Short mmCIF file of C-alpha atoms in Angstrom, two decimals:
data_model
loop_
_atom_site.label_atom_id
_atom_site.label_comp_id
_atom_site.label_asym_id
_atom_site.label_seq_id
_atom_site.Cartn_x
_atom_site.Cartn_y
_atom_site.Cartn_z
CA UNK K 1 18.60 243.72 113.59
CA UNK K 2 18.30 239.70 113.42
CA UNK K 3 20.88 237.50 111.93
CA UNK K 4 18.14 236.52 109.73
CA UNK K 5 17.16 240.04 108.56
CA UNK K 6 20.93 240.96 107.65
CA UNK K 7 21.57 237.54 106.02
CA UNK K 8 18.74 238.59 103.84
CA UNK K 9 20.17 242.29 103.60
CA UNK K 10 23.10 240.94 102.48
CA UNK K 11 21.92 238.24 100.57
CA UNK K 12 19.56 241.01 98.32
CA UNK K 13 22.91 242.76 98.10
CA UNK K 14 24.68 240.78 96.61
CA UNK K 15 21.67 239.97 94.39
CA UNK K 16 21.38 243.20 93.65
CA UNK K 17 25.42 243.55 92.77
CA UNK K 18 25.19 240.34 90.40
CA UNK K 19 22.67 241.59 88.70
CA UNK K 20 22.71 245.28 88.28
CA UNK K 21 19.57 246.49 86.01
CA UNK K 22 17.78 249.66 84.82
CA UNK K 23 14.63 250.48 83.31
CA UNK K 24 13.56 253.54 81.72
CA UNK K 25 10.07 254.42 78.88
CA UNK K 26 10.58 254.48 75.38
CA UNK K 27 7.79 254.94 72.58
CA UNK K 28 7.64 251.87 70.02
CA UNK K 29 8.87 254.21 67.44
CA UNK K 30 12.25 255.17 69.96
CA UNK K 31 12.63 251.87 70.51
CA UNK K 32 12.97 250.92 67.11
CA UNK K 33 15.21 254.26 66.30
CA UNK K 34 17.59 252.86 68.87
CA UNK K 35 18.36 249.63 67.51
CA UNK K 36 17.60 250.54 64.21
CA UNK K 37 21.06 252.58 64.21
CA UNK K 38 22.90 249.27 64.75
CA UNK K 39 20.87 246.70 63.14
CA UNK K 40 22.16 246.86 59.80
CA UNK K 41 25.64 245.91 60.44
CA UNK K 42 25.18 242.79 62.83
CA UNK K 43 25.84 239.09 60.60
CA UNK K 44 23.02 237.46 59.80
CA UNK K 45 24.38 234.55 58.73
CA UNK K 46 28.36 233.19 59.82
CA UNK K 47 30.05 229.48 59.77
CA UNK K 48 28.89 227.85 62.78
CA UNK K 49 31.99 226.12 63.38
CA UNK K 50 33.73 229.36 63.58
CA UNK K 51 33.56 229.98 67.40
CA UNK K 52 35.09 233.91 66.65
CA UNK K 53 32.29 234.74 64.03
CA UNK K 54 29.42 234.16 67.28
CA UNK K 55 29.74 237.75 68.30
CA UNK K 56 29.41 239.52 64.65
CA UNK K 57 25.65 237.93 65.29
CA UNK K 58 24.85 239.86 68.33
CA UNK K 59 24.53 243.71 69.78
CA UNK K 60 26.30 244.71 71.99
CA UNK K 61 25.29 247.09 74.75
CA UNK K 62 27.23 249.21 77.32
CA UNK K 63 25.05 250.03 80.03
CA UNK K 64 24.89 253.02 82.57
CA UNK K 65 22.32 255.46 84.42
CA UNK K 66 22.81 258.15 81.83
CA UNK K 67 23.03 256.50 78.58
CA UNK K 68 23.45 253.46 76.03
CA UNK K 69 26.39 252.53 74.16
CA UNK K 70 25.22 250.35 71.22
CA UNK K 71 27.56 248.68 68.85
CA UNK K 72 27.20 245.68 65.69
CA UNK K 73 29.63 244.58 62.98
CA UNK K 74 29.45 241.97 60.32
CA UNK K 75 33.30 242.60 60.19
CA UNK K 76 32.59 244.48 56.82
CA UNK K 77 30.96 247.67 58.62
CA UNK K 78 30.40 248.76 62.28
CA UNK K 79 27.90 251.23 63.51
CA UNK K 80 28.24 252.40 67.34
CA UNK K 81 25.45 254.75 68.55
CA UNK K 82 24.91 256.42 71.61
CA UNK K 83 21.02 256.90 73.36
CA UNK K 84 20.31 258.86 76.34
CA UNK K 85 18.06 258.36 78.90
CA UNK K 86 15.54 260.44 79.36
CA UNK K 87 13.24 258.72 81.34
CA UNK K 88 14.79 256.69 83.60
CA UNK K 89 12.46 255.22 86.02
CA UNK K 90 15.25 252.97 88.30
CA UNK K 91 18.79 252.12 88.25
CA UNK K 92 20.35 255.17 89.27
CA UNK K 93 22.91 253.20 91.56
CA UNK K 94 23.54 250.90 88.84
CA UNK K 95 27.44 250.37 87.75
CA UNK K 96 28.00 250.04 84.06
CA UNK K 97 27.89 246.55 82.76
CA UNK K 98 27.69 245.15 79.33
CA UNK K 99 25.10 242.71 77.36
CA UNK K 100 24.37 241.11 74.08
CA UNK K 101 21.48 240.60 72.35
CA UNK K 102 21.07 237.95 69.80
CA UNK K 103 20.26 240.47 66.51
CA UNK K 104 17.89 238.49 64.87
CA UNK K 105 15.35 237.43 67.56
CA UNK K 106 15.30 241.18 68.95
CA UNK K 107 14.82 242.19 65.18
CA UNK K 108 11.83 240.33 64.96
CA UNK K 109 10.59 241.69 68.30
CA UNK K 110 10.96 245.25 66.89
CA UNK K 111 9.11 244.70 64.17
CA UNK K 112 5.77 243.74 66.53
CA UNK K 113 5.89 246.85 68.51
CA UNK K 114 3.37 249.91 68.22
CA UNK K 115 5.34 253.16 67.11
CA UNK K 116 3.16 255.22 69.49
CA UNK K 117 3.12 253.01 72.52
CA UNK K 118 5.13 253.70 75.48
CA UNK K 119 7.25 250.23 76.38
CA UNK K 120 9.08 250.17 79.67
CA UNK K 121 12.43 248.08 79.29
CA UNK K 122 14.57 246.63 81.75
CA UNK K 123 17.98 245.84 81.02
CA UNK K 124 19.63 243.39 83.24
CA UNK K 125 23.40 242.53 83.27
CA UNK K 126 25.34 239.81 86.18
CA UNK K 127 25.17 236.23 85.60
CA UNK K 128 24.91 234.93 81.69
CA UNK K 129 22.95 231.58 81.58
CA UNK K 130 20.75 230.77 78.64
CA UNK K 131 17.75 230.55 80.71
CA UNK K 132 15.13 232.63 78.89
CA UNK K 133 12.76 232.61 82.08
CA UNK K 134 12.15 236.63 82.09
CA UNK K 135 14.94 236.72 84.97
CA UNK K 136 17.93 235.87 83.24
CA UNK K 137 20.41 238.84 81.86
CA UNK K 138 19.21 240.45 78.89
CA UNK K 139 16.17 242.90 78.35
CA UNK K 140 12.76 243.10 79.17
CA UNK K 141 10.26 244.89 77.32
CA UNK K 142 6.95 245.78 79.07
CA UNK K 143 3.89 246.66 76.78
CA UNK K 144 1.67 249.15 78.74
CA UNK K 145 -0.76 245.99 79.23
CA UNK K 146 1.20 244.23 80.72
CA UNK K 147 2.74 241.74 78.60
CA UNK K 148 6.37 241.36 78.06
CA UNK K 149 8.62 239.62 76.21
CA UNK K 150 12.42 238.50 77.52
CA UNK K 151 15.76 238.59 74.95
CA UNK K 152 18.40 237.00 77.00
CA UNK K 153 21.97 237.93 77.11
CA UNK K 154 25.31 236.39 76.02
CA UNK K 155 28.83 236.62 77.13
CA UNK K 156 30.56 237.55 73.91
CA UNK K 157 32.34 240.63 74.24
CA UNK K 158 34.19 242.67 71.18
CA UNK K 159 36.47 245.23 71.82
CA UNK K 160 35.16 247.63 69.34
CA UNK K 161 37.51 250.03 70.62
CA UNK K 162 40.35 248.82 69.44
CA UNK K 163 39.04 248.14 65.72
CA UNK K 164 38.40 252.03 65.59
CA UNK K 165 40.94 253.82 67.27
CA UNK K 166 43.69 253.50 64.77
CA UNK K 167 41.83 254.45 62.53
CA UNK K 168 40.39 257.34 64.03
CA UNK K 169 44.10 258.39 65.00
CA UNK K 170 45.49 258.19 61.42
CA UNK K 171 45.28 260.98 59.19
CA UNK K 172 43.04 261.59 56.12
CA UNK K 173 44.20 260.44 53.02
CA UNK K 174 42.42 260.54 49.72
CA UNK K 175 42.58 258.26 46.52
CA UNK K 176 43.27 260.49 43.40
CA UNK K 177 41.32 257.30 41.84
CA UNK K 178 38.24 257.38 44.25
CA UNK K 179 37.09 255.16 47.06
CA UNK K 180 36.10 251.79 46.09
CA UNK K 181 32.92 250.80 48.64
CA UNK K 182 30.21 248.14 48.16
CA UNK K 183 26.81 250.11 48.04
CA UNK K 184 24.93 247.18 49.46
CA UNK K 185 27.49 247.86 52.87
CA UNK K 186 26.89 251.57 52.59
CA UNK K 187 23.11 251.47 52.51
CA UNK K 188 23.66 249.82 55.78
CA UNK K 189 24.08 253.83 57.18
CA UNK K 190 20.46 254.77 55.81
CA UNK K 191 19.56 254.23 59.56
CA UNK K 192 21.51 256.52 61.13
CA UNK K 193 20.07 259.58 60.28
CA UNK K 194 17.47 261.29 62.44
CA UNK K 195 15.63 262.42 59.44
CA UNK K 196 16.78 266.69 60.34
CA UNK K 197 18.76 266.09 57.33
CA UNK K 198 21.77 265.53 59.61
CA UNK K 199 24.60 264.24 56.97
CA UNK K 200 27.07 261.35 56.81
CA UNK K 201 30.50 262.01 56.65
CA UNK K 202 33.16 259.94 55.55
CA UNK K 203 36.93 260.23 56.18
CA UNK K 204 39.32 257.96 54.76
CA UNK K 205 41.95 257.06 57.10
CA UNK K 206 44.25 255.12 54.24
CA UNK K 207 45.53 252.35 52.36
CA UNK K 208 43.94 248.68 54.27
CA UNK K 209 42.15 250.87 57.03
CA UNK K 210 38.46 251.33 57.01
CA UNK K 211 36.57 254.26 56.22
CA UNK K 212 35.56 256.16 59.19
CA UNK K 213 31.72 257.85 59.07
CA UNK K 214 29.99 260.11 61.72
CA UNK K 215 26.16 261.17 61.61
CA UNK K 216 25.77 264.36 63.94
CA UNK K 217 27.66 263.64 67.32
CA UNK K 218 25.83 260.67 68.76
CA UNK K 219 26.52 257.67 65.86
CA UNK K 220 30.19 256.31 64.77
CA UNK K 221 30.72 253.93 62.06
CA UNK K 222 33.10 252.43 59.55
CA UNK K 223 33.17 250.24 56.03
CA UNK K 224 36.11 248.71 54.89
CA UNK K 225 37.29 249.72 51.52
CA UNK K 226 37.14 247.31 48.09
CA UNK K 227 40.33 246.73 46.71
CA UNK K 228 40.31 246.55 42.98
CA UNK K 229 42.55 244.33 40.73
CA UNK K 230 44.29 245.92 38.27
CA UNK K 231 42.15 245.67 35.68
CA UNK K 232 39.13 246.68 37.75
CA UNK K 233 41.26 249.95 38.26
CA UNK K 234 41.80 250.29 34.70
CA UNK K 235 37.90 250.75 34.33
CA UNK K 236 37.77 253.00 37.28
CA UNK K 237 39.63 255.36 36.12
CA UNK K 238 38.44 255.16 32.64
CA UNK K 239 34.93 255.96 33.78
CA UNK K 240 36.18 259.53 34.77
CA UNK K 241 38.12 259.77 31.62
CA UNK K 242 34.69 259.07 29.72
CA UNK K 243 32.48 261.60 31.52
CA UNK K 244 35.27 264.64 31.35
CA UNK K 245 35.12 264.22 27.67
CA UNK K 246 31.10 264.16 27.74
CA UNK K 247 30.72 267.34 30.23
CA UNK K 248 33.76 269.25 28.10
CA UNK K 249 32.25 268.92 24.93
CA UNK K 250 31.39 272.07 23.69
CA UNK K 251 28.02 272.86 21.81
CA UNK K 252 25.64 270.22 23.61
CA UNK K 253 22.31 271.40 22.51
CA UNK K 254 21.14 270.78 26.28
CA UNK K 255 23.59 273.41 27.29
CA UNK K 256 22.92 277.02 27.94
CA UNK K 257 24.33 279.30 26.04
CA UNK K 258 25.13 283.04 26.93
#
Protein backbone atom coordinates (compact mmCIF):
# COMPACT_ATOMS: atom_id res chain seq x y z
CA UNK A 1 0.00 0.00 0.00
CA UNK A 2 1.15 3.76 -0.88
CA UNK A 3 1.35 6.50 1.60
CA UNK A 4 -1.08 8.09 -0.60
CA UNK A 5 -3.63 5.22 -0.68
CA UNK A 6 -3.65 4.92 3.29
CA UNK A 7 -3.72 8.73 3.78
CA UNK A 8 -6.86 8.42 1.80
CA UNK A 9 -7.93 5.18 3.82
CA UNK A 10 -7.59 7.01 6.68
CA UNK A 11 -8.71 10.16 5.60
CA UNK A 12 -12.37 8.32 4.37
CA UNK A 13 -12.18 6.97 7.91
CA UNK A 14 -12.31 9.45 9.66
CA UNK A 15 -14.89 10.88 7.22
CA UNK A 16 -16.74 8.15 7.65
CA UNK A 17 -16.46 8.39 11.78
CA UNK A 18 -17.53 12.23 11.66
CA UNK A 19 -20.22 11.59 9.89
CA UNK A 20 -21.85 8.33 10.62
CA UNK A 21 -25.23 7.90 8.40
CA UNK A 22 -27.91 5.32 7.50
CA UNK A 23 -30.47 4.96 5.01
CA UNK A 24 -33.26 2.68 4.89
CA UNK A 25 -37.13 2.74 2.43
CA UNK A 26 -40.11 4.03 3.81
CA UNK A 27 -43.59 4.51 1.94
CA UNK A 28 -44.85 8.31 1.95
CA UNK A 29 -47.60 7.18 4.16
CA UNK A 30 -44.69 5.54 6.90
CA UNK A 31 -42.94 8.40 6.59
CA UNK A 32 -45.54 10.57 7.63
CA UNK A 33 -46.75 7.92 10.50
CA UNK A 34 -43.28 8.38 11.90
CA UNK A 35 -43.14 11.92 12.45
CA UNK A 36 -46.62 12.27 12.73
CA UNK A 37 -46.31 10.58 16.34
CA UNK A 38 -44.13 13.54 17.43
CA UNK A 39 -45.28 16.41 15.49
CA UNK A 40 -47.92 17.59 17.60
CA UNK A 41 -46.00 18.42 20.60
CA UNK A 42 -42.92 20.37 19.06
CA UNK A 43 -43.43 24.68 19.66
CA UNK A 44 -44.42 26.33 16.92
CA UNK A 45 -43.96 29.49 18.01
CA UNK A 46 -41.34 30.56 21.32
CA UNK A 47 -39.60 34.11 22.35
CA UNK A 48 -36.70 34.41 20.21
CA UNK A 49 -34.65 35.95 22.74
CA UNK A 50 -35.08 32.97 24.87
CA UNK A 51 -31.95 30.95 23.83
CA UNK A 52 -33.51 27.68 26.11
CA UNK A 53 -36.97 27.75 24.24
CA UNK A 54 -34.73 26.90 20.58
CA UNK A 55 -34.96 23.22 21.20
CA UNK A 56 -38.92 22.94 22.11
CA UNK A 57 -38.91 23.96 18.10
CA UNK A 58 -37.11 20.99 16.87
CA UNK A 59 -37.24 16.87 16.81
CA UNK A 60 -35.10 15.21 18.09
CA UNK A 61 -33.76 11.91 16.81
CA UNK A 62 -31.64 9.08 18.35
CA UNK A 63 -30.16 7.19 15.72
CA UNK A 64 -28.97 3.45 15.39
CA UNK A 65 -28.93 0.35 12.86
CA UNK A 66 -32.02 -1.12 14.42
CA UNK A 67 -34.28 1.64 15.20
CA UNK A 68 -35.38 5.43 15.75
CA UNK A 69 -35.85 7.16 18.89
CA UNK A 70 -38.06 10.22 18.17
CA UNK A 71 -38.90 12.79 20.74
CA UNK A 72 -40.78 16.73 20.72
CA UNK A 73 -42.09 18.91 23.55
CA UNK A 74 -43.61 22.31 23.64
CA UNK A 75 -42.80 21.99 27.44
CA UNK A 76 -46.66 21.49 27.92
CA UNK A 77 -46.65 17.77 26.43
CA UNK A 78 -43.93 15.35 25.13
CA UNK A 79 -44.43 12.47 22.83
CA UNK A 80 -41.33 9.96 22.37
CA UNK A 81 -41.89 7.18 19.77
CA UNK A 82 -39.91 4.45 18.75
CA UNK A 83 -39.67 3.13 14.67
CA UNK A 84 -37.90 0.15 13.55
CA UNK A 85 -36.11 -0.47 10.67
CA UNK A 86 -37.16 -2.71 8.48
CA UNK A 87 -35.49 -1.99 5.51
CA UNK A 88 -32.31 -0.88 6.09
CA UNK A 89 -30.34 -0.56 3.01
CA UNK A 90 -26.70 0.81 4.73
CA UNK A 91 -25.41 1.81 7.99
CA UNK A 92 -25.10 -1.32 9.70
CA UNK A 93 -21.62 -0.22 11.24
CA UNK A 94 -23.06 2.97 12.17
CA UNK A 95 -22.69 4.08 16.08
CA UNK A 96 -25.70 5.82 17.50
CA UNK A 97 -25.68 9.53 17.16
CA UNK A 98 -28.31 12.10 17.63
CA UNK A 99 -29.98 14.96 15.27
CA UNK A 100 -32.57 17.63 15.15
CA UNK A 101 -34.79 18.61 12.75
CA UNK A 102 -36.25 22.00 12.59
CA UNK A 103 -40.30 20.87 13.05
CA UNK A 104 -41.78 23.19 10.89
CA UNK A 105 -39.77 23.01 7.62
CA UNK A 106 -39.84 19.01 7.82
CA UNK A 107 -43.69 19.47 8.48
CA UNK A 108 -44.13 21.12 5.39
CA UNK A 109 -41.99 18.53 3.58
CA UNK A 110 -44.37 15.79 4.86
CA UNK A 111 -47.14 17.22 3.69
CA UNK A 112 -45.70 17.04 -0.25
CA UNK A 113 -44.98 13.42 -0.13
CA UNK A 114 -47.04 10.56 -1.98
CA UNK A 115 -48.57 8.09 0.71
CA UNK A 116 -47.80 5.17 -1.64
CA UNK A 117 -44.36 6.07 -2.81
CA UNK A 118 -41.37 4.42 -1.53
CA UNK A 119 -38.74 7.41 -0.30
CA UNK A 120 -35.25 6.32 0.60
CA UNK A 121 -33.88 8.57 3.55
CA UNK A 122 -30.55 9.10 4.74
CA UNK A 123 -29.91 10.30 8.05
CA UNK A 124 -26.61 11.81 8.66
CA UNK A 125 -25.16 12.81 12.12
CA UNK A 126 -21.06 14.32 12.78
CA UNK A 127 -20.38 17.85 12.20
CA UNK A 128 -23.49 20.51 12.74
CA UNK A 129 -23.01 23.54 10.35
CA UNK A 130 -26.00 25.28 8.88
CA UNK A 131 -24.97 24.53 5.45
CA UNK A 132 -28.08 23.15 3.75
CA UNK A 133 -25.94 21.85 0.68
CA UNK A 134 -27.50 18.09 0.74
CA UNK A 135 -24.14 17.07 2.68
CA UNK A 136 -24.50 18.68 5.84
CA UNK A 137 -26.03 16.58 9.03
CA UNK A 138 -29.58 16.15 8.90
CA UNK A 139 -31.81 13.92 6.52
CA UNK A 140 -32.16 13.25 3.10
CA UNK A 141 -35.16 12.15 1.47
CA UNK A 142 -34.89 10.48 -1.99
CA UNK A 143 -38.15 10.37 -4.18
CA UNK A 144 -37.92 7.21 -6.39
CA UNK A 145 -37.10 9.81 -9.35
CA UNK A 146 -34.59 10.98 -8.14
CA UNK A 147 -35.16 14.16 -6.53
CA UNK A 148 -34.43 14.92 -2.99
CA UNK A 149 -34.81 17.35 -0.66
CA UNK A 150 -32.14 18.11 2.46
CA UNK A 151 -33.46 19.17 6.31
CA UNK A 152 -30.31 20.01 8.06
CA UNK A 153 -29.47 19.30 11.58
CA UNK A 154 -28.93 21.32 14.80
CA UNK A 155 -26.98 20.88 17.90
CA UNK A 156 -29.65 21.33 20.53
CA UNK A 157 -29.89 18.46 22.63
CA UNK A 158 -32.78 17.83 25.51
CA UNK A 159 -32.42 15.34 27.93
CA UNK A 160 -35.85 13.99 27.69
CA UNK A 161 -34.85 11.41 29.99
CA UNK A 162 -34.64 13.13 32.81
CA UNK A 163 -38.10 15.09 32.39
CA UNK A 164 -39.75 11.52 32.45
CA UNK A 165 -38.12 9.36 34.73
CA UNK A 166 -39.43 10.76 37.93
CA UNK A 167 -42.30 10.61 36.88
CA UNK A 168 -42.39 7.31 35.59
CA UNK A 169 -40.79 6.17 39.05
CA UNK A 170 -43.50 7.77 41.25
CA UNK A 171 -46.51 6.04 42.07
CA UNK A 172 -50.12 6.50 40.82
CA UNK A 173 -52.14 8.81 42.52
CA UNK A 174 -55.63 9.86 41.68
CA UNK A 175 -57.65 13.18 42.29
CA UNK A 176 -60.99 12.34 44.10
CA UNK A 177 -61.85 15.77 42.12
CA UNK A 178 -60.65 14.61 38.58
CA UNK A 179 -57.71 15.54 36.41
CA UNK A 180 -57.71 18.97 35.17
CA UNK A 181 -56.04 18.75 31.34
CA UNK A 182 -56.35 21.24 28.45
CA UNK A 183 -58.14 19.28 25.55
CA UNK A 184 -56.42 21.35 22.92
CA UNK A 185 -52.87 19.57 24.61
CA UNK A 186 -54.57 16.22 24.70
CA UNK A 187 -55.73 16.13 21.10
CA UNK A 188 -52.09 16.45 20.53
CA UNK A 189 -52.10 12.24 21.21
CA UNK A 190 -54.72 11.69 18.27
CA UNK A 191 -51.46 10.73 16.36
CA UNK A 192 -50.27 8.12 18.19
CA UNK A 193 -52.52 5.54 17.53
CA UNK A 194 -51.95 2.99 14.77
CA UNK A 195 -55.55 2.99 13.96
CA UNK A 196 -55.90 -1.24 15.52
CA UNK A 197 -57.78 0.56 18.07
CA UNK A 198 -54.66 0.38 20.27
CA UNK A 199 -55.74 2.73 23.43
CA UNK A 200 -54.14 5.60 25.37
CA UNK A 201 -53.50 5.23 28.78
CA UNK A 202 -52.97 7.71 31.27
CA UNK A 203 -51.41 7.40 34.75
CA UNK A 204 -51.17 10.17 37.03
CA UNK A 205 -48.00 10.26 38.79
CA UNK A 206 -49.19 13.26 41.41
CA UNK A 207 -49.53 16.60 42.66
CA UNK A 208 -47.03 19.19 40.07
CA UNK A 209 -45.86 16.02 38.01
CA UNK A 210 -47.13 15.40 34.57
CA UNK A 211 -49.41 12.89 33.44
CA UNK A 212 -47.72 9.95 32.03
CA UNK A 213 -49.55 8.23 28.67
CA UNK A 214 -48.49 5.05 26.70
CA UNK A 215 -50.08 3.90 23.24
CA UNK A 216 -49.22 0.04 22.79
CA UNK A 217 -45.41 -0.46 23.62
CA UNK A 218 -43.64 1.64 21.03
CA UNK A 219 -44.98 5.55 21.95
CA UNK A 220 -44.39 7.42 25.51
CA UNK A 221 -45.83 10.67 26.33
CA UNK A 222 -46.83 13.13 28.99
CA UNK A 223 -49.19 16.49 29.60
CA UNK A 224 -48.81 18.49 32.45
CA UNK A 225 -51.81 18.90 34.60
CA UNK A 226 -54.07 22.41 34.94
CA UNK A 227 -54.16 23.64 38.24
CA UNK A 228 -57.42 25.22 39.14
CA UNK A 229 -57.99 28.24 41.50
CA UNK A 230 -60.22 27.79 44.03
CA UNK A 231 -63.07 28.89 42.62
CA UNK A 232 -62.47 27.01 39.37
CA UNK A 233 -62.52 23.91 41.80
CA UNK A 234 -65.64 24.97 43.27
CA UNK A 235 -67.29 24.47 39.72
CA UNK A 236 -65.48 21.27 39.20
CA UNK A 237 -66.78 19.63 41.66
CA UNK A 238 -70.17 21.06 41.37
CA UNK A 239 -70.46 19.69 37.86
CA UNK A 240 -70.45 16.09 39.37
CA UNK A 241 -72.76 17.16 42.06
CA UNK A 242 -75.22 18.34 39.17
CA UNK A 243 -75.15 15.20 37.01
CA UNK A 244 -75.52 12.61 40.19
CA UNK A 245 -78.70 14.38 40.93
CA UNK A 246 -79.80 14.19 37.07
CA UNK A 247 -78.80 10.28 36.57
CA UNK A 248 -80.46 9.49 40.32
CA UNK A 249 -83.62 10.91 39.64
CA UNK A 250 -86.07 8.42 39.64
CA UNK A 251 -89.01 8.22 37.03
CA UNK A 252 -87.20 9.84 33.88
CA UNK A 253 -89.57 8.99 31.17
CA UNK A 254 -86.35 8.07 29.00
CA UNK A 255 -85.63 5.39 31.50
CA UNK A 256 -86.50 1.78 31.27
CA UNK A 257 -88.57 0.46 33.47
CA UNK A 258 -88.83 -3.29 34.60
Amino acid sequence: MTVESALEAVLDRMQREERPSISFELTGAELTRMFGRVLPHAATDVDPDAVAAEPLLYVHIEATPESLRLMATDRFTMAVTTWELEYLLAGDDSAPFTLALRAAPLASTLATVDAGETYTLTLTGGAYDSDDDGGSSGLTIRHPSGLSVHLSSAWVPINWRSVLAPALAAPQTLDESGILVNPHYLARFATAADGGGTPLVMRPAGEGKPIIITCGTHFLGAVMPMTPSDDARVDIDSALSYWRSICDRAGAPWMPTS
